[in-house]
Amino acid sequence: MKLVTKHQSVIFGVCSAFIIFPIILDSVAKAQEQSACSSGQVRDSNGLCNSSSQGQNSGTMANAEEFFRSGRNFDKQGQSQEAIAEYTRAIELDPNYAEAYVFRGNVLPLEGQPQKGIEDAEKAIAIYNSRGDSVRAAMVQQLVENIQRGIKEGEF
């Protein structure tokens, strides 16, 4: 029973971080939408500024986003394997889709793959850092630490 309680506390901690994380993501996206794009840039399907030469990839991005949203829906319904498959497809279409790495990294430990969850979270951290987004990188670092703690305590 003690192991189950510890496992639940780790899951609660990770899930709590991901309740706050989307709220911050949304507020940052809204702030970016309000800022003007610099010369030679256009808004992509996320409302973010990108160079106009990347506009041709917007179809791929939309598909990656669709797989990500589908993964989130499966995740919310407790269908972890399906969620992992959808997040993986989003990553295949857009290897820099940090949010897909984060959410897949959150589900993998619950499916007995904590080390892969850490790898995904670290990939997301690297992507966020490359974008200069240290706030999101720091938030995802919390996920890494929670998974590592769960491994040490034998919860995964």
Short mmCIF file of C-alpha atoms in Angstrom, two decimals:
data_model
loop_
_atom_site.label_atom_id
_atom_site.label_comp_id
_atom_site.label_asym_id
_atom_site.label_seq_id
_atom_site.Cartn_x
_atom_site.Cartn_y
_atom_site.Cartn_z
CA MET A 1 0.00 0.00 0.00
CA LYS A 2 2.91 2.32 0.80
CA LEU A 3 4.29 1.86 -2.73
CA VAL A 4 0.92 2.72 -4.25
CA THR A 5 0.72 5.88 -2.13
CA LYS A 6 4.22 6.94 -3.21
CA HIS A 7 3.41 6.17 -6.83
CA GLN A 8 0.24 8.25 -6.58
CA SER A 9 2.15 11.18 -5.06
CA VAL A 10 4.69 11.16 -7.89
CA ILE A 11 1.90 10.95 -10.47
CA PHE A 12 0.06 13.77 -8.69
CA GLY A 13 3.20 15.92 -8.73
CA VAL A 14 3.81 15.29 -12.41
CA CYS A 15 0.16 15.86 -13.29
CA SER A 16 0.07 19.07 -11.24
CA ALA A 17 3.00 20.38 -13.23
CA PHE A 18 1.09 19.65 -16.40
CA ILE A 19 -1.99 21.44 -15.23
CA ILE A 20 0.08 24.58 -14.78
CA PHE A 21 2.28 23.97 -17.85
CA PRO A 22 -0.52 24.27 -20.47
CA ILE A 23 -1.80 27.44 -18.81
CA ILE A 24 1.63 29.02 -19.15
CA LEU A 25 1.97 27.73 -22.73
CA ASP A 26 -1.37 29.32 -23.61
CA SER A 27 -0.49 32.66 -22.04
CA VAL A 28 2.87 32.76 -23.82
CA ALA A 29 1.20 31.89 -27.14
CA LYS A 30 -1.35 34.66 -26.65
CA ALA A 31 1.41 37.15 -25.89
CA GLN A 32 3.28 36.10 -29.02
CA GLU A 33 0.12 36.47 -31.11
CA GLN A 34 -0.21 40.05 -29.95
CA SER A 35 3.33 40.96 -30.97
CA ALA A 36 4.01 41.99 -34.53
CA CYS A 37 6.14 39.83 -36.83
CA SER A 38 9.38 41.32 -38.01
CA SER A 39 10.09 42.00 -41.65
CA GLY A 40 10.08 38.88 -43.84
CA GLN A 41 8.12 36.80 -41.36
CA VAL A 42 4.58 35.47 -41.45
CA ARG A 43 2.34 33.91 -38.83
CA ASP A 44 2.20 30.13 -38.87
CA SER A 45 -0.76 27.96 -37.86
CA ASN A 46 0.15 28.57 -34.21
CA GLY A 47 0.00 32.32 -34.72
CA LEU A 48 3.77 32.49 -34.25
CA CYS A 49 6.17 34.39 -36.45
CA ASN A 50 8.26 32.35 -38.86
CA SER A 51 10.17 33.15 -42.01
CA SER A 52 7.92 33.08 -45.06
CA SER A 53 9.97 30.24 -46.59
CA GLN A 54 8.66 27.99 -43.82
CA GLY A 55 5.08 28.63 -44.86
CA GLN A 56 5.14 25.59 -47.11
CA ASN A 57 5.59 23.37 -44.04
CA SER A 58 2.38 24.59 -42.41
CA GLY A 59 0.47 21.54 -43.70
CA THR A 60 2.91 19.23 -41.93
CA MET A 61 2.70 21.35 -38.80
CA ALA A 62 -1.09 21.19 -38.83
CA ASN A 63 -0.93 17.41 -39.05
CA ALA A 64 1.58 17.24 -36.19
CA GLU A 65 -0.71 19.43 -34.13
CA GLU A 66 -3.67 17.19 -34.94
CA PHE A 67 -1.75 14.12 -33.74
CA PHE A 68 -0.69 16.01 -30.63
CA ARG A 69 -4.29 17.01 -29.84
CA SER A 70 -5.43 13.44 -30.45
CA GLY A 71 -2.71 12.25 -28.08
CA ARG A 72 -3.89 14.71 -25.42
CA ASN A 73 -7.44 13.38 -25.80
CA PHE A 74 -6.29 9.78 -25.38
CA ASP A 75 -4.12 10.84 -22.44
CA LYS A 76 -7.06 12.52 -20.70
CA GLN A 77 -9.11 9.34 -21.16
CA GLY A 78 -6.37 7.23 -19.58
CA GLN A 79 -5.49 5.51 -22.86
CA SER A 80 -1.73 5.76 -22.46
CA GLN A 81 -0.62 3.47 -25.29
CA GLU A 82 -2.79 5.33 -27.79
CA ALA A 83 -1.55 8.67 -26.46
CA ILE A 84 2.07 7.58 -26.84
CA ALA A 85 1.42 6.49 -30.43
CA GLU A 86 -0.17 9.86 -31.29
CA TYR A 87 2.60 11.87 -29.62
CA THR A 88 5.14 9.76 -31.50
CA ARG A 89 3.42 10.50 -34.81
CA ALA A 90 3.44 14.23 -34.02
CA ILE A 91 7.18 14.03 -33.29
CA GLU A 92 7.82 12.11 -36.51
CA LEU A 93 6.13 14.90 -38.46
CA ASP A 94 7.81 17.68 -36.48
CA PRO A 95 10.98 16.58 -34.65
CA ASN A 96 11.09 19.94 -32.85
CA TYR A 97 7.60 19.64 -31.35
CA ALA A 98 8.71 20.14 -27.76
CA GLU A 99 5.24 19.81 -26.25
CA ALA A 100 4.80 16.37 -27.81
CA TYR A 101 8.08 15.26 -26.22
CA VAL A 102 6.95 16.67 -22.86
CA PHE A 103 3.61 14.92 -22.83
CA ARG A 104 4.99 11.64 -24.18
CA GLY A 105 7.73 11.92 -21.54
CA ASN A 106 5.03 12.27 -18.91
CA VAL A 107 3.15 9.14 -20.04
CA LEU A 108 6.07 6.80 -20.68
CA PRO A 109 7.01 6.29 -17.00
CA LEU A 110 3.45 5.26 -16.22
CA GLU A 111 3.81 2.60 -18.91
CA GLY A 112 7.01 1.21 -17.36
CA GLN A 113 9.46 3.23 -19.46
CA PRO A 114 10.77 5.92 -17.09
CA GLN A 115 14.17 6.23 -18.77
CA LYS A 116 12.53 6.93 -22.12
CA GLY A 117 10.36 9.50 -20.35
CA ILE A 118 13.49 11.23 -19.08
CA GLU A 119 15.00 11.16 -22.58
CA ASP A 120 11.88 12.79 -24.03
CA ALA A 121 11.81 15.45 -21.33
CA GLU A 122 15.50 16.20 -21.89
CA LYS A 123 14.88 16.51 -25.64
CA ALA A 124 12.11 19.03 -24.90
CA ILE A 125 14.45 20.94 -22.58
CA ALA A 126 17.06 21.12 -25.34
CA ILE A 127 14.46 22.41 -27.81
CA TYR A 128 13.19 25.04 -25.38
CA ASN A 129 16.74 26.14 -24.54
CA SER A 130 17.58 26.43 -28.25
CA ARG A 131 14.59 28.75 -28.56
CA GLY A 132 15.75 30.79 -25.58
CA ASP A 133 12.75 29.65 -23.54
CA SER A 134 14.38 28.96 -20.19
CA VAL A 135 11.07 29.18 -18.30
CA ARG A 136 9.59 26.19 -20.12
CA ALA A 137 12.91 24.36 -19.96
CA ALA A 138 12.95 24.80 -16.18
CA MET A 139 9.39 23.51 -15.91
CA VAL A 140 10.22 20.39 -17.87
CA GLN A 141 13.31 19.89 -15.70
CA GLN A 142 10.83 19.39 -12.83
CA LEU A 143 9.38 16.44 -14.76
CA VAL A 144 12.85 14.92 -15.14
CA GLU A 145 13.46 15.29 -11.40
CA ASN A 146 10.08 13.74 -10.54
CA ILE A 147 10.75 10.74 -12.77
CA GLN A 148 14.27 10.32 -11.35
CA ARG A 149 12.86 10.48 -7.82
CA GLY A 150 10.27 7.85 -8.76
CA ILE A 151 13.01 5.58 -10.12
CA LYS A 152 15.10 5.94 -6.93
CA GLU A 153 12.09 5.19 -4.74
CA GLY A 154 11.22 2.13 -6.82
CA GLU A 155 7.96 3.51 -8.09
CA PHE A 156 8.78 2.91 -11.74
#
